[in-house]
PDB file of C-alpha atoms and ligand atoms in Angstrom:
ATOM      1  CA  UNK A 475      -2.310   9.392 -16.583  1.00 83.00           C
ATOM      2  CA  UNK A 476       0.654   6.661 -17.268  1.00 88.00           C
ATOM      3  CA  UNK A 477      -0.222   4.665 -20.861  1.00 86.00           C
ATOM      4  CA  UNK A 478       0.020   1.042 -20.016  1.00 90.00           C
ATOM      5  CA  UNK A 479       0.382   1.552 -15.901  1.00 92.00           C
ATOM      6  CA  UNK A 480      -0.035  -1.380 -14.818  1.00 92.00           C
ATOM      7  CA  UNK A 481       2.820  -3.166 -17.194  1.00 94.00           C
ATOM      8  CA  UNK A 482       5.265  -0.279 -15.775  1.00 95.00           C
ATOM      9  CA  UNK A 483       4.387  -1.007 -12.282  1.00 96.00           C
ATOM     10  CA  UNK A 484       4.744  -5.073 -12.487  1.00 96.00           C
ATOM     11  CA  UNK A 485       8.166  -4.297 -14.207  1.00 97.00           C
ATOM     12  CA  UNK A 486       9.215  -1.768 -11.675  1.00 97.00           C
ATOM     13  CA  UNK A 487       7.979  -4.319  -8.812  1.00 97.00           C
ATOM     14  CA  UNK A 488      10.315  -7.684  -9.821  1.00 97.00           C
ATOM     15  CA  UNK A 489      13.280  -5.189 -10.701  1.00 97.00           C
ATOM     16  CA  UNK A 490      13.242  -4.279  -7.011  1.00 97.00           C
ATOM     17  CA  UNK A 491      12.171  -7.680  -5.747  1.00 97.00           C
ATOM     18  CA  UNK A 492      15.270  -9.638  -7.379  1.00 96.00           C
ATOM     19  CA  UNK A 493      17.088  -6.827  -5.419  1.00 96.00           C
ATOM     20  CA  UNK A 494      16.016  -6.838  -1.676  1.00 95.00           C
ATOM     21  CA  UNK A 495      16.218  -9.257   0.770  1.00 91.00           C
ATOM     22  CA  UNK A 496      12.523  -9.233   2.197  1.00 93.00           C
ATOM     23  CA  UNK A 497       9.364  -7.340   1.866  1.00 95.00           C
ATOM     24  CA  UNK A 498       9.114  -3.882   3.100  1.00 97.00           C
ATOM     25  CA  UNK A 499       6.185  -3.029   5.766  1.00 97.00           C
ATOM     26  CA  UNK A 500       6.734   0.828   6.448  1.00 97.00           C
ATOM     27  CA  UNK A 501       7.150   3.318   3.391  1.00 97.00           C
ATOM     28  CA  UNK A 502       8.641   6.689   4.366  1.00 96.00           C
ATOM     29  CA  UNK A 503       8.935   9.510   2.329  1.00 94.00           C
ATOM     30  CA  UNK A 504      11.920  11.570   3.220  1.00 90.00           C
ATOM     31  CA  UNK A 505      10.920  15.402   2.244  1.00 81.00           C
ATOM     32  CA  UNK A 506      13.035  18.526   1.953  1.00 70.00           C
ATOM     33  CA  UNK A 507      16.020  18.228   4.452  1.00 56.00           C
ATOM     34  CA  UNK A 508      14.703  15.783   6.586  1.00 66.00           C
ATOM     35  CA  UNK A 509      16.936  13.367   4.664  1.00 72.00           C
ATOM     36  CA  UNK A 510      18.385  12.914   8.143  1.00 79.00           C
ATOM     37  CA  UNK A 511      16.397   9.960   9.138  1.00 88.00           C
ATOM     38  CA  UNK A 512      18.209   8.138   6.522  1.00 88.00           C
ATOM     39  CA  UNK A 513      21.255   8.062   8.241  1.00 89.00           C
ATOM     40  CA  UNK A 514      19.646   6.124  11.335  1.00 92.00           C
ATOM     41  CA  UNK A 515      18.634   2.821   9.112  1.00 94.00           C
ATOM     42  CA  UNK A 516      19.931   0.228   8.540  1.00 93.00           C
ATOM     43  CA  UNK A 517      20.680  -0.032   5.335  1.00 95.00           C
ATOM     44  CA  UNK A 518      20.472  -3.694   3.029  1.00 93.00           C
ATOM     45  CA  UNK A 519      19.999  -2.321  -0.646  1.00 96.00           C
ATOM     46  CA  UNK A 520      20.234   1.260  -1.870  1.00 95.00           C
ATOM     47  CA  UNK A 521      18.692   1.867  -5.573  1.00 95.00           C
ATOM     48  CA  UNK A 522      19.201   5.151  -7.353  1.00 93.00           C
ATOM     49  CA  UNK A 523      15.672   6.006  -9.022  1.00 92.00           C
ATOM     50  CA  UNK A 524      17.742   6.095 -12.335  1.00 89.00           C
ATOM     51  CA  UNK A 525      17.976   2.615 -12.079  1.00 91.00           C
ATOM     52  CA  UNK A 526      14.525   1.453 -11.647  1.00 94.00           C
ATOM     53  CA  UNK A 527      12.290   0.912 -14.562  1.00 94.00           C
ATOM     54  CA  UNK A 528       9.951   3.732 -15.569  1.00 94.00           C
ATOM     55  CA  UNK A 529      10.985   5.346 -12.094  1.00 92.00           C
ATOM     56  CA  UNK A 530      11.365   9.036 -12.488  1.00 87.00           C
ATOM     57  CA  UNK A 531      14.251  10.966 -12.004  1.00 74.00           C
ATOM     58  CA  UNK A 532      14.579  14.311  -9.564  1.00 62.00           C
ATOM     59  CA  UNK A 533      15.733  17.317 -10.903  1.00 60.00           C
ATOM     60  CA  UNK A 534      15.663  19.428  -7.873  1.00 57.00           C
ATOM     61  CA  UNK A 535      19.770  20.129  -6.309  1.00 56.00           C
ATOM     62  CA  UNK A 536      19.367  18.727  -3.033  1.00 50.00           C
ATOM     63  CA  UNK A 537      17.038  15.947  -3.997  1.00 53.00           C
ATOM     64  CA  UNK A 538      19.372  13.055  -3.916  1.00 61.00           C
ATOM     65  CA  UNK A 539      17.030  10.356  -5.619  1.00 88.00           C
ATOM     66  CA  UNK A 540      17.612   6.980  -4.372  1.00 92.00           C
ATOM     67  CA  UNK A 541      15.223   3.996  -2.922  1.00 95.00           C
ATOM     68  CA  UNK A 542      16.544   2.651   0.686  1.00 96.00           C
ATOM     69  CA  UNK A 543      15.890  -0.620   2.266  1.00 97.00           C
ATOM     70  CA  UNK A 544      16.333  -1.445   5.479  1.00 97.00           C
ATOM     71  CA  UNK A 545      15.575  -1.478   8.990  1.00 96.00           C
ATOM     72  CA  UNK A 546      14.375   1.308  11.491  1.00 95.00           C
ATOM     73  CA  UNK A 547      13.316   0.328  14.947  1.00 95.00           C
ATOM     74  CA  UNK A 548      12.870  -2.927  14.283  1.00 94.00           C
ATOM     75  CA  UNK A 549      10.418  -2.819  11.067  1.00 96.00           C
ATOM     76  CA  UNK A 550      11.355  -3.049   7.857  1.00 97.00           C
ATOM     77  CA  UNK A 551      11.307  -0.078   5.801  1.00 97.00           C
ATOM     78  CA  UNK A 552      11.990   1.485   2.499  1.00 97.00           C
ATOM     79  CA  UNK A 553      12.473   4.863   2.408  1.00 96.00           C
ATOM     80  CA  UNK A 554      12.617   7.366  -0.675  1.00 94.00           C
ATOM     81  CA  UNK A 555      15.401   9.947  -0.308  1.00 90.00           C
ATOM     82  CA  UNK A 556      13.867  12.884  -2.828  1.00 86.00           C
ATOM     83  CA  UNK A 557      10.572  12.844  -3.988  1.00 87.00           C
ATOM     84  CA  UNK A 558       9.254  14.459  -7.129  1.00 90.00           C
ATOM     85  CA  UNK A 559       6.974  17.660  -7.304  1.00 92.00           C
ATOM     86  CA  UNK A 560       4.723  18.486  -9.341  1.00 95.00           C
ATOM     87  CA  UNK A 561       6.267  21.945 -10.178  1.00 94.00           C
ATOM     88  CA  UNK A 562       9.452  20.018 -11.981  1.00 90.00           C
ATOM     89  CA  UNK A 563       7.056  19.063 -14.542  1.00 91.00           C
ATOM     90  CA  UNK A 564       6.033  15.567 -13.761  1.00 93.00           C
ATOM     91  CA  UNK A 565       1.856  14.831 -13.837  1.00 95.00           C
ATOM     92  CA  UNK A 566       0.356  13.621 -10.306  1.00 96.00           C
ATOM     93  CA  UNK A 567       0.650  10.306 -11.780  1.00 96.00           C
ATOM     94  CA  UNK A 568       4.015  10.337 -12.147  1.00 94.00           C
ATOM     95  CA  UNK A 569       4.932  11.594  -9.088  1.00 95.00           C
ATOM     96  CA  UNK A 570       3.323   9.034  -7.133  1.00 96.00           C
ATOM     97  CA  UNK A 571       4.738   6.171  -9.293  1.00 97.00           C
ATOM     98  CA  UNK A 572       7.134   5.113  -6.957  1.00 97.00           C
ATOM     99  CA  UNK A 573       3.793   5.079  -4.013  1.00 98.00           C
ATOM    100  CA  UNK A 574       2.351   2.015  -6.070  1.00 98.00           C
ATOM    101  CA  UNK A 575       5.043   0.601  -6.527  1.00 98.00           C
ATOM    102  CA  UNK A 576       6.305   0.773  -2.641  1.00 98.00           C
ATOM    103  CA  UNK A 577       2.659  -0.545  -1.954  1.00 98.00           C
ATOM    104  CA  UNK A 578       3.043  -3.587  -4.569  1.00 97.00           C
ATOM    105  CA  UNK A 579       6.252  -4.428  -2.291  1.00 97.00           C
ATOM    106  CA  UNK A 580       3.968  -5.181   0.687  1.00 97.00           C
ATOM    107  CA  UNK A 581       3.970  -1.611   2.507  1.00 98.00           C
ATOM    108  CA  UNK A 582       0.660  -0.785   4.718  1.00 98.00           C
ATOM    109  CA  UNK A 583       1.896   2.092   6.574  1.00 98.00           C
ATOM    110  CA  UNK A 584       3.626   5.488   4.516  1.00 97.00           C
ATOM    111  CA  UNK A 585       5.003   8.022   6.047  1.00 96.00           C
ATOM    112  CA  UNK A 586       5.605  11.353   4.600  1.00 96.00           C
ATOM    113  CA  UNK A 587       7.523  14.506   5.284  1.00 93.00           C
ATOM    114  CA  UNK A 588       7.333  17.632   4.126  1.00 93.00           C
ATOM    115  CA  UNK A 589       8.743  21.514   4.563  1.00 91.00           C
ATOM    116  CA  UNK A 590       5.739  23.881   4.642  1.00 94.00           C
ATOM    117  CA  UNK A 591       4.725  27.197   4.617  1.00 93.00           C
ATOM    118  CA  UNK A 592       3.178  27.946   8.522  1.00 95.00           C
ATOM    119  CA  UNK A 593      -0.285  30.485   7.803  1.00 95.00           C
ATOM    120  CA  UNK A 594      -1.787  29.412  11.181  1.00 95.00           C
ATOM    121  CA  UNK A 595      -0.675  32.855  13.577  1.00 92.00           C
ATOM    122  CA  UNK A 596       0.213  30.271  16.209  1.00 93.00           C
ATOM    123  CA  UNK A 597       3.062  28.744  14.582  1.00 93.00           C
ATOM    124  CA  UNK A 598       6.559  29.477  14.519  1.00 89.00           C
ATOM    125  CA  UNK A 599       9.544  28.318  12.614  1.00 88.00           C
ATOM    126  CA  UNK A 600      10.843  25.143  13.253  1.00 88.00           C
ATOM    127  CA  UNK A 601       7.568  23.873  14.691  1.00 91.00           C
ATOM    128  CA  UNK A 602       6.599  20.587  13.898  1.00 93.00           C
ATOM    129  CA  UNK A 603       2.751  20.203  12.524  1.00 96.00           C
ATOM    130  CA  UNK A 604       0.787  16.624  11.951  1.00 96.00           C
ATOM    131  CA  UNK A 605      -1.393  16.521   9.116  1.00 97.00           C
ATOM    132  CA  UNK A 606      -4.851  16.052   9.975  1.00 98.00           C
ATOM    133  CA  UNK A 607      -6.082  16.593   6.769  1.00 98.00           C
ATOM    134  CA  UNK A 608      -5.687  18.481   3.474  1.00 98.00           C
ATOM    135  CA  UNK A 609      -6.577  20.626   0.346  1.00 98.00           C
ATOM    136  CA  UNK A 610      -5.321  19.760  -3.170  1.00 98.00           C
ATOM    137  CA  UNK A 611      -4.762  22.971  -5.217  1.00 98.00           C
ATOM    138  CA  UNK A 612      -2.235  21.497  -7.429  1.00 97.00           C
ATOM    139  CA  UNK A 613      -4.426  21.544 -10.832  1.00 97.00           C
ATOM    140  CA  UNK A 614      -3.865  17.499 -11.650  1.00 97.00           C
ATOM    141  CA  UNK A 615      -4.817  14.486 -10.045  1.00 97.00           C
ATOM    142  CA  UNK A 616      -2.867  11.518  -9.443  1.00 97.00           C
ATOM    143  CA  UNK A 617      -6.259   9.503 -10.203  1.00 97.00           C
ATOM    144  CA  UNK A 618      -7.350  11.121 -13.182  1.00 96.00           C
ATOM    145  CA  UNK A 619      -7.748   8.936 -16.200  1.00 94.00           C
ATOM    146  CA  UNK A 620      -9.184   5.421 -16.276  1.00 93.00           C
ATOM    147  CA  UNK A 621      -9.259   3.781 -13.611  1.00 95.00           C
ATOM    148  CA  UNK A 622      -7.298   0.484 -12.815  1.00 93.00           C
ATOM    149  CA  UNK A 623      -9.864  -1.823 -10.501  1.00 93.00           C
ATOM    150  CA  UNK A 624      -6.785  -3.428  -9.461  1.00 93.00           C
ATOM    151  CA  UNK A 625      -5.137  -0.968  -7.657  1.00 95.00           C
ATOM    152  CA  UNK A 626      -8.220   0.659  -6.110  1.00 96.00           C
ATOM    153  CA  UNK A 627     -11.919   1.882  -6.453  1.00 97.00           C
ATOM    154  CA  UNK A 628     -12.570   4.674  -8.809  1.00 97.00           C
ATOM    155  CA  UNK A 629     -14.096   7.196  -6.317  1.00 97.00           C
ATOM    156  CA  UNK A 630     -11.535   6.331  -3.237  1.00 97.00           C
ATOM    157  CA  UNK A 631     -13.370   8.173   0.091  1.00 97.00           C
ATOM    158  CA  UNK A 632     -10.361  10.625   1.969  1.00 97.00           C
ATOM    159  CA  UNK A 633     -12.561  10.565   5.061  1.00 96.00           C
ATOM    160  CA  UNK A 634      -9.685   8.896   6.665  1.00 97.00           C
ATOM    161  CA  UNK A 635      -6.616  10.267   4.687  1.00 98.00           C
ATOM    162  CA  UNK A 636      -4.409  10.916   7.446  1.00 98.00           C
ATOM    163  CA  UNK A 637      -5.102   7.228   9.926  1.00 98.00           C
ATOM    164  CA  UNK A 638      -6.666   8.408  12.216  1.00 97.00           C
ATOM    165  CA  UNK A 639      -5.245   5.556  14.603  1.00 97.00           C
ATOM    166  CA  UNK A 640      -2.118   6.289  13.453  1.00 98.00           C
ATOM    167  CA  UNK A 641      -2.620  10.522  14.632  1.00 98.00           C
ATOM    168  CA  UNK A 642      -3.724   9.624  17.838  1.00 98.00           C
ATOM    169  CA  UNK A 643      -0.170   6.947  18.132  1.00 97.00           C
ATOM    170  CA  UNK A 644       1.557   9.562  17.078  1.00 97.00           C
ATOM    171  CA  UNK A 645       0.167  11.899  19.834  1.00 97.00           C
ATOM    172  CA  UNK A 646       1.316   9.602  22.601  1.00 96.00           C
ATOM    173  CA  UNK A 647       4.928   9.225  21.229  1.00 97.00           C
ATOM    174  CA  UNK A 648       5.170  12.890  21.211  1.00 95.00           C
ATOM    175  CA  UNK A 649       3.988  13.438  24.865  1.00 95.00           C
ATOM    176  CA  UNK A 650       6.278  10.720  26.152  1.00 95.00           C
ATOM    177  CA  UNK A 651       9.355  11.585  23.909  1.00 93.00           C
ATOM    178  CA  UNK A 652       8.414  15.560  25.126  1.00 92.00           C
ATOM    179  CA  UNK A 653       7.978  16.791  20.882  1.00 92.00           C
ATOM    180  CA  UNK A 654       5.890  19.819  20.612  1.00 92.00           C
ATOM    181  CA  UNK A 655       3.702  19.060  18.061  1.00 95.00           C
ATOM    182  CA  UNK A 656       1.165  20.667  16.070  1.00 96.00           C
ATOM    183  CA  UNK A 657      -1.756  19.314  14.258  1.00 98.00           C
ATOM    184  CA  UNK A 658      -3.256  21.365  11.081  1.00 98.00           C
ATOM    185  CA  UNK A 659      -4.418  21.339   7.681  1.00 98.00           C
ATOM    186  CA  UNK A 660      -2.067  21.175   4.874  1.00 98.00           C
ATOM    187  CA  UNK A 661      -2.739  23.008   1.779  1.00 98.00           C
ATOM    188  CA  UNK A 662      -0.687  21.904  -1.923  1.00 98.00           C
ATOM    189  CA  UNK A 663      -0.039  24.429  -4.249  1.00 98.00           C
ATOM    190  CA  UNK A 664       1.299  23.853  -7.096  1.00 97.00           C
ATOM    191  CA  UNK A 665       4.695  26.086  -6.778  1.00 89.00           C
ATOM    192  CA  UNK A 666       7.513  26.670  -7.197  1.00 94.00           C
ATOM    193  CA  UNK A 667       6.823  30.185  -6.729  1.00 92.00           C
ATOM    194  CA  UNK A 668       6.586  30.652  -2.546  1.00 90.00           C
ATOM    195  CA  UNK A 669       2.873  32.873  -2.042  1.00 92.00           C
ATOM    196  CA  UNK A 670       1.897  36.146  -2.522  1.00 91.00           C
ATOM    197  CA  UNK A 671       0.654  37.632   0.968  1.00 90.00           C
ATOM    198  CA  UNK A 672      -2.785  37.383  -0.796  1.00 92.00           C
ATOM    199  CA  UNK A 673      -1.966  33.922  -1.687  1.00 93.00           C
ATOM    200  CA  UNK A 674      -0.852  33.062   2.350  1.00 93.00           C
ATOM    201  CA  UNK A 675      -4.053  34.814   3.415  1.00 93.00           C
ATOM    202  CA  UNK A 676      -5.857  32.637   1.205  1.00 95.00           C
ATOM    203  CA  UNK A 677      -5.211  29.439   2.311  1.00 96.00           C
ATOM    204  CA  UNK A 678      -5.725  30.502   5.770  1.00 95.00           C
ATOM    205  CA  UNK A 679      -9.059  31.382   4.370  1.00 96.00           C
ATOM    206  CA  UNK A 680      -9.939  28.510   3.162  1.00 97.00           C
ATOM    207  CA  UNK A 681      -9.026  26.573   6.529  1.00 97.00           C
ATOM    208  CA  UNK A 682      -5.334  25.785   5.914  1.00 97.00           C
ATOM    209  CA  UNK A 683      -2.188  25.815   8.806  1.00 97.00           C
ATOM    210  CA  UNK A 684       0.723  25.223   6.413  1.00 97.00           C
ATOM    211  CA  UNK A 685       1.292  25.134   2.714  1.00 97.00           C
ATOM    212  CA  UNK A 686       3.347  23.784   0.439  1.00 96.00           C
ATOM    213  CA  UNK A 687       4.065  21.995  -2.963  1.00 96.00           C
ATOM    214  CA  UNK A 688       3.885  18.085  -2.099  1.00 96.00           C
ATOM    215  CA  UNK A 689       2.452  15.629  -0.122  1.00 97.00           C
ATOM    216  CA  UNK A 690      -0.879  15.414  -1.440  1.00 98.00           C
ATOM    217  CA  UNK A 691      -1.060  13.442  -4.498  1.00 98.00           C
ATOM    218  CA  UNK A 692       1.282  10.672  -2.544  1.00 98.00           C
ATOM    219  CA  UNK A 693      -1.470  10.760  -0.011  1.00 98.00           C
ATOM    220  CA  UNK A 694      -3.863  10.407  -2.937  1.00 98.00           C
ATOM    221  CA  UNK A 695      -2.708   7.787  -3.996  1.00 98.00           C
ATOM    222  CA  UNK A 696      -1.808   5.739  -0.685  1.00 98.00           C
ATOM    223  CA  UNK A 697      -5.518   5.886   0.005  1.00 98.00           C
ATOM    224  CA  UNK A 698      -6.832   4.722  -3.488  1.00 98.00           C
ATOM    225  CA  UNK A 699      -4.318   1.783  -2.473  1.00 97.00           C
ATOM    226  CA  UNK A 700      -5.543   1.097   0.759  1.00 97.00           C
ATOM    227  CA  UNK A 701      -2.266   2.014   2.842  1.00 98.00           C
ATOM    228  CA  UNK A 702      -2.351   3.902   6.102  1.00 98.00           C
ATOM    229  CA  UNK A 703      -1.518   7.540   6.409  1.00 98.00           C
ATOM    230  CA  UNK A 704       0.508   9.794   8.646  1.00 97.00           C
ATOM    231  CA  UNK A 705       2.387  13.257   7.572  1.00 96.00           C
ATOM    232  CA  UNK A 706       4.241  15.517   9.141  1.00 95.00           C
ATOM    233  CA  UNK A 707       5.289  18.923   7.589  1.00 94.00           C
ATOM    234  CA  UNK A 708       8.277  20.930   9.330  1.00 92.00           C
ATOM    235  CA  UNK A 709       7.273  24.326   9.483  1.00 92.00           C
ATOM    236  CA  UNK A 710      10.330  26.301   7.995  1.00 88.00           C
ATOM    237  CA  UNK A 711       8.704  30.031   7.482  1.00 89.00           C
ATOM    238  CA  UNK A 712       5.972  31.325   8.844  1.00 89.00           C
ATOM    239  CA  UNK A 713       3.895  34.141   6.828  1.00 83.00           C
ATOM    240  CA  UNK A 714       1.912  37.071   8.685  1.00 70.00           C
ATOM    241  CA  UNK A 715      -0.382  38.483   5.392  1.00 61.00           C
ATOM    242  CA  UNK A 716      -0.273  42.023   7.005  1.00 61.00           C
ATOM    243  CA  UNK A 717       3.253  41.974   7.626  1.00 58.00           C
ATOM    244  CA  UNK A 718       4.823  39.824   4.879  1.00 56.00           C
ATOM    245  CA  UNK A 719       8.689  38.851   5.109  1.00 63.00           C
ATOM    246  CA  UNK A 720       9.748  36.924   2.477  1.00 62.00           C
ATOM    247  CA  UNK A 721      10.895  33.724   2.630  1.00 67.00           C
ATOM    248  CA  UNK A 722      13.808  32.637   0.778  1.00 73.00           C
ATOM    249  CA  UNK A 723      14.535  28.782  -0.306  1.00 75.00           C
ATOM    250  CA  UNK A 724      17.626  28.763   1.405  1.00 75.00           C
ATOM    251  CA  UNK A 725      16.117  29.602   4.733  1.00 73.00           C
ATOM    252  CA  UNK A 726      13.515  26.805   4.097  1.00 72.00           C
ATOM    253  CA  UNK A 727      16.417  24.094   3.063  1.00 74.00           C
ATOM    254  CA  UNK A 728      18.710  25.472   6.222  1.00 74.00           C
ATOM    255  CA  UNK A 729      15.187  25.385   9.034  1.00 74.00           C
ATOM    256  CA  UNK A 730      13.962  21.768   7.500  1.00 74.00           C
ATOM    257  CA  UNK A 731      17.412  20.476   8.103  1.00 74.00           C
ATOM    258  CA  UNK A 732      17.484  21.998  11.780  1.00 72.00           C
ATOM    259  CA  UNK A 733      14.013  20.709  12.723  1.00 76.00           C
ATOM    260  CA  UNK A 734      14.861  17.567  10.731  1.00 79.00           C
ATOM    261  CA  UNK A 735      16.356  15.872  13.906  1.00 83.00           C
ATOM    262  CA  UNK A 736      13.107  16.002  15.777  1.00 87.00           C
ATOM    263  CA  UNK A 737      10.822  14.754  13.586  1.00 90.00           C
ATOM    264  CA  UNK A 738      13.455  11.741  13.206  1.00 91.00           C
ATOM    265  CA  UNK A 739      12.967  11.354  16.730  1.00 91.00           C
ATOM    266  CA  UNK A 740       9.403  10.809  16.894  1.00 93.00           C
ATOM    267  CA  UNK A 741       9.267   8.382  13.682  1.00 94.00           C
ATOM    268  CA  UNK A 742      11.456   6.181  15.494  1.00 94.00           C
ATOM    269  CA  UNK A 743       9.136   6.159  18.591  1.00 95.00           C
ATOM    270  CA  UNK A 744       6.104   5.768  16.231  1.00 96.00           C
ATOM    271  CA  UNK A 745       7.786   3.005  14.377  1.00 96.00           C
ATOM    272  CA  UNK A 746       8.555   0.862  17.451  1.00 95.00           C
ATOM    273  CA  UNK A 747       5.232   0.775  18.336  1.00 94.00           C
ATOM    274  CA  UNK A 748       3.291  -0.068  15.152  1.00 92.00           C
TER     275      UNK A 748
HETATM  276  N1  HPA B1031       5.150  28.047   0.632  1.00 87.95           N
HETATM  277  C1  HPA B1031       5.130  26.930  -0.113  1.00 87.95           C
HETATM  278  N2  HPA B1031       5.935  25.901   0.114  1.00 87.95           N
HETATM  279  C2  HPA B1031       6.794  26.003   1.133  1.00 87.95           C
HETATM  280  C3  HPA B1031       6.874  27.140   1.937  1.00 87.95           C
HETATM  281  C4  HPA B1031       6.001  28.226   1.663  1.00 87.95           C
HETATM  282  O1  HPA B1031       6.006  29.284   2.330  1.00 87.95           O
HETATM  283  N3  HPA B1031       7.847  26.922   2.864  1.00 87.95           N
HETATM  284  C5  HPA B1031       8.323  25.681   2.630  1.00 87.95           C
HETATM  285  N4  HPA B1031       7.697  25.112   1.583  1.00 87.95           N
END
C-alpha cells in the first residue's frame, strides 16, 4: 500500500506530461534482456526513473531504469526499460507504480515481457510462450489496502487478464511472420532464489508452463485499471524435476538476449495491427 497514492500518481502524471510531446497509446514493459526492442523506436523523450516523482529506482545490474517515448510501428508508445521485482524489496504496490501512472498518460494496451523458468516437458530454451493466464505466489498484492474507486473496483474480475482479443491477434502475427510460439500458464514466485526441483515440480503441479519472479502484479494492476493485456515470457531454462540441471543467471541474461530478437519481431507485427 502507497500512503497518499493518488497525490503521488497526479504528481508523477504532469511531471511526465510537461515532458512529452503527445499521449502514449501502447505501454510496453521491456523484461530481462529483451531491452532490444528499444533500439527499434523512435525515440522523442527518454526519462531516467530517478527523475520522476515517487518513481522507484532499479537496483538490479542490467536493469537500466529509464521511461521511453516514442513511436513503434506507427503507434505511440512508452516503453519501460527495467522493471522492478518484488524480490529487490519493493511491495506489489510499488512495483506497479509506474503501470498507473503509464495508464493515467492515456495507455489502453500494455505489453509485458518477461524471462521464465520453462516446467512444461514440451518446451525448450529459447522458446517463446504467450501468457494465457497466471498464478500469483508472490506473498503481496499490488491491490491490497484501501481501495481507490478512482482507479478501479475493489474486487477487479482476472477472467480476462491476458485480452483475449489481443491472444488470438497475436496468434495470427505469429503464423504469418513464421514465430513458433507457445501459449501457457505463468506462475510468479517471489525469487530471487531460481527453484528447487521440488519447487519446478510444483508449479507444474499446480498447472503452470513457465515461472518466474514478475509480471503478475503489473498485470494486476493493468486490469484493476481497465487496460488490455498481452505477455510474453522468453523461455531461457528449462527444468526436468527428475533430472535437475541448474540454471545459472548468466545463462538466463545471455538466452533472453538471444531470443530477445524474436519476440521484437512479433510486437512490431502486433503493434501495426492494433
Ligand atoms: N525460475 C524463476 N525465474 C526465472 C527462471 C527460473 O527458472 N528462469 C528465468 N527466470
Amino acid at each position: 500500500m502507497i500512503e497518499d497514492l493518488g497525490r503521488k500518481l497526479a504528481e508523477a502524471e504532469q511531471y511526465l506530461r510537461e515532458r512529452i510531446p503527445a499521449s502514449p497509446e501502447v505501454g510496453i514493459v521491456l523484461g530481462s534482456g529483451l531491452g532490444g526492442l528499444a533500439e527499434d523506436i523512435e525515440k522523442e523523450v527518454e526519462i531516467p526513473y530517478w527523475d520522476i516523482p515517487h518513481f522507484p529506482v532499479s537496483t538490479v545490474k542490467g536493469h537500466r531504469g529509464k521511461l521511453i517515448f516514442g513511436t513503434l510501428s506507427g503507434k505511440r508508445v512508452m516503453a519501460m526499460q527495467g522493471r522492478f521485482h518484488y524480490y529487490e524489496g519493493y511491495s506489489a504496490a510499488e512495483v506497479t507504480f509506474p503501470i498507473r501512472v503509464m495508464r493515467l498518460l492515456g495507455v489502453s494496451v500494455l505489453i509485458v515481457s518477461n524471462a521464465a523458468g520453462g516446467v512444461n516437458p514440451h518446451f525448450r530454451p529459447g522458446d517463446l510462450m504467450m501468457i494465457v493466464d497466471h498464478i500469483n505466489l508472490i506473498p503481496d498484492n499490488p491491490l491490497r489496502g484501501p481501495n481507490d474507486d478512482t482507479l478501479g473496483p475493489r474486487f477487479p474480475s482476472m477472467h480476462n487478464a491476458y485480452d483475449r482479443g489481443l491472444r488470438d491477434l497475436a496468434i495470427e502475427v505469429a503464423r504469418k511472420k513464421g514465430v513458433f510460439l507457445r501459449q501457457g500458464v505463468y506462475v510468479a514466485l517471489p525469487g530471487p532464489n531460481l527453484e528447487t526441483p521440488a519447487e519446478y515440480l510444483f508449479v507444474r503441479t499446480i498447472g503452470g508452463d513457465a515461472v518466474g519472479m514478475s509480471t503478475v502484479p503489473e498485470v494486476i494492476v493493468a486490469n484493476h485499471m481497465g487496460m488490455k493485456v498481452l505477455g510474453f515470457s522468453v523461455i531461457t531454462n528449462v527444468a526436468n524435476p527428475y533430472q535437475p540441471e541448474p540454471a545459472t543467471h548468466e545463462e538466463v541474461v545471455a538466452m533472453a538476449e538471444r531470443a530477445g530478437g524474436e519476440l521484437a519481431r512479433l510486437v512490431k507485427g502486433i503493434l501495426e495491427l492494433l
